[in-house]
Amino acid sequence: MAFYYSEASHTFSEYLLVPGYSDANCIPANVSLKTPLVKYRRGEEPSLSMTIPLVSAIMQAVSDDRMAIALAREGGVSFIYGSQSIEDEAEMVRRVKNYKAGFVYSDSNIRPDQTLADVIELKERLGHSTIAVTHDGTPTGKLLGIVTSRDYRISRMSMDEKVETFMTPFEKLITAPEGTSLKEANNSIWDHKLNSLPIIDEKGHLVSFVFRKDYDQHKENPLELLDSQKRYVVGAGINTRDYAERVPALVEAGVDVLCIDSSEGFSEWQSRTIAFIREKYGDSVKVGAGNVVDREGFRFLAEAGADFIKVGIGGGSICITRETKGIGRGQATAVIEVAKARDEYFEETGVYIPICSDGGIVHDYHITLALAMGADFCMLGRYFSRFDESPTNKVMIKGNYMKEYWGEGSARARNWQRYDMGGAAKLSFVEGVDCYVPYAGSLHDNLATTLAKIRSTMCNCGALTISELQQKAKLTLVSAVSIVEGGAHDVLVKEQTQ
């Protein structure tokens, strides 16, 4: 006879935190969000920690090298998507590790024979006002000029006008040679009152940009996550099919941590993948595994040697696994049970294995709930997909800017490896959707608000660290009526004016 759980599984929206005593020292400025990323032994420090408890999802629509740089700058880690060729994923990792803070790889480029219409489309899609004009329209082509919003007026020009007729040509640009230090570049920007300074090699090819605005941003990011060589920390997704070829390529590229990207982690395929990594690299290569939703799944991956374990099946906003297959579990219940299993394992073995809550985050406060329930950090997809730094297009839908967002199990991504159960090398049916999410602007500005909410709520609970929150938190289930009571009700809310 099948096993039946005695209680229903619950989502984050069915819980609230009950405030605890806060002393005078308990203010948001004193809150530390530092959290372990990989396992460690009692009395030791983890070899990898984060300064904020957030990582970006292993998805085509979320995590590329640009997102990885932006999130590491804030103290988190991106796991670059693995549903691409081994060479392309390794190159993304390499770009993150080779990135010099302040030197920006150009992702807005155009050819001189293109038109104003192309400039407008590029600006609306990527949101950048500085566009490099290169001979072939690539980020490393020969620099011929620059187009900024000061170079054209839509009301007075034809959309067919060629870029070469209104761009600021190379001979009027102030540039700097490859090898220029960031200090020298910033001095040049201030001396010449520039907004940007192109860095070029000896053949005149574009290498990168240094922007005036980044000088201030760098000062605003004391939490940035760097390795021992002062390079940004970056993760990457792998699968259980081509790991023997993919893992060595990613390690050679300099990846800091790997994660097996799978919809369901309680399988022999994951233990085989971890065993390969341990046999070839020992404990020097860190690898997370998952996803699981119960104690048995956690124990299996812990004993297999996972460095962290992801929790959650079917809770993502673009995931329809529960609809199509009828498997999964409410995210809050899954996190609570797996956190208990993690603590049991720690007591038994002295090894602490961090758990990552993956999916089910709708509101910012859900992150704090997940942490209070025992998660060490959260993996977010929809949240990060809304920002400028995600790799998708910004489009206008019914008068509003949106960003494209699709699941790895959708027909668009066709990431069959993520759903591989040892059968044919194909996606037999979809487990994700293709959709839009409201465009939200820059990662930095939005993340600052989210983290402020988390720190404030932790103070309400009398906690200054995540571990203290987990010890002190008091959680209560809420009724459907009290959920309604929690929002604005029985009033006519004024419309927001822009």
Coordinates of N, CA, C and O in Angstrom, one line a residue, residues 32 62 70 75 83 85 129 177 182 215 242 277 314 329 337 349 370 377 394 463 482 484:
S32 N 24.3 40.6 9.5 CA 25.1 39.9 8.5 C 24.4 38.8 7.8 O 23.7 38.0 8.4
V62 N 18.2 33.3 -17.5 CA 18.6 34.0 -16.3 C 20.1 34.2 -16.2 O 20.6 35.3 -16.0
A70 N 27.4 40.7 -12.3 CA 26.6 41.6 -11.6 C 26.2 41.0 -10.2 O 26.2 41.8 -9.2
G75 N 27.6 40.1 -4.0 CA 27.9 39.1 -2.9 C 27.3 37.8 -3.1 O 27.4 36.9 -2.2
S83 N 22.7 24.2 -20.4 CA 22.0 23.8 -21.7 C 22.5 24.5 -22.9 O 21.8 25.2 -23.6
S85 N 26.5 24.4 -25.5 CA 27.7 23.6 -25.7 C 28.7 23.7 -24.6 O 28.7 24.7 -23.9
S129 N 22.7 53.1 -23.4 CA 22.7 54.3 -24.3 C 24.1 54.5 -25.0 O 24.1 55.3 -25.9
P177 N 44.9 52.6 -24.3 CA 45.5 51.4 -24.8 C 45.2 50.2 -23.8 O 45.1 50.4 -22.6
L182 N 42.9 50.6 -14.0 CA 41.6 51.2 -13.7 C 41.8 52.6 -13.1 O 41.0 53.5 -13.5
Y215 N 32.5 53.8 -11.4 CA 33.4 54.2 -10.3 C 32.6 54.3 -9.0 O 33.1 53.8 -8.0
D242 N 26.9 14.3 -20.0 CA 28.2 14.6 -20.6 C 29.2 15.1 -19.5 O 30.1 15.8 -19.9
I277 N 33.4 13.0 -10.2 CA 34.1 14.3 -9.7 C 35.1 13.9 -8.6 O 36.2 14.4 -8.5
G314 N 8.8 21.4 -8.7 CA 7.5 21.9 -9.2 C 7.1 23.2 -8.7 O 6.0 23.7 -9.0
R329 N 6.1 18.8 -4.1 CA 5.8 19.0 -2.7 C 5.7 20.5 -2.5 O 6.5 21.3 -3.1
E337 N 11.4 19.9 6.2 CA 11.8 18.5 6.4 C 13.3 18.3 6.1 O 14.0 17.6 6.8
T349 N 27.4 13.2 12.0 CA 28.7 13.1 11.3 C 29.7 14.3 11.6 O 30.9 14.2 11.3
A370 N 12.1 31.2 4.0 CA 12.9 30.1 3.6 C 14.2 30.0 4.5 O 14.5 28.9 5.0
F377 N 20.6 29.3 1.7 CA 20.4 30.3 0.7 C 19.3 29.9 -0.3 O 18.8 28.8 -0.2
K394 N 14.3 42.6 -23.9 CA 13.3 43.5 -23.3 C 12.3 43.9 -24.4 O 12.7 44.4 -25.4
A463 N 17.2 38.8 15.4 CA 18.3 38.0 14.9 C 19.2 38.9 14.0 O 18.8 39.7 13.2
S482 N -6.9 35.1 6.8 CA -5.9 36.0 7.3 C -4.9 36.4 6.3 O -4.2 37.4 6.4
V484 N -5.9 37.2 3.3 CA -6.6 38.4 2.7 C -6.4 39.6 3.7 O -6.1 40.7 3.2

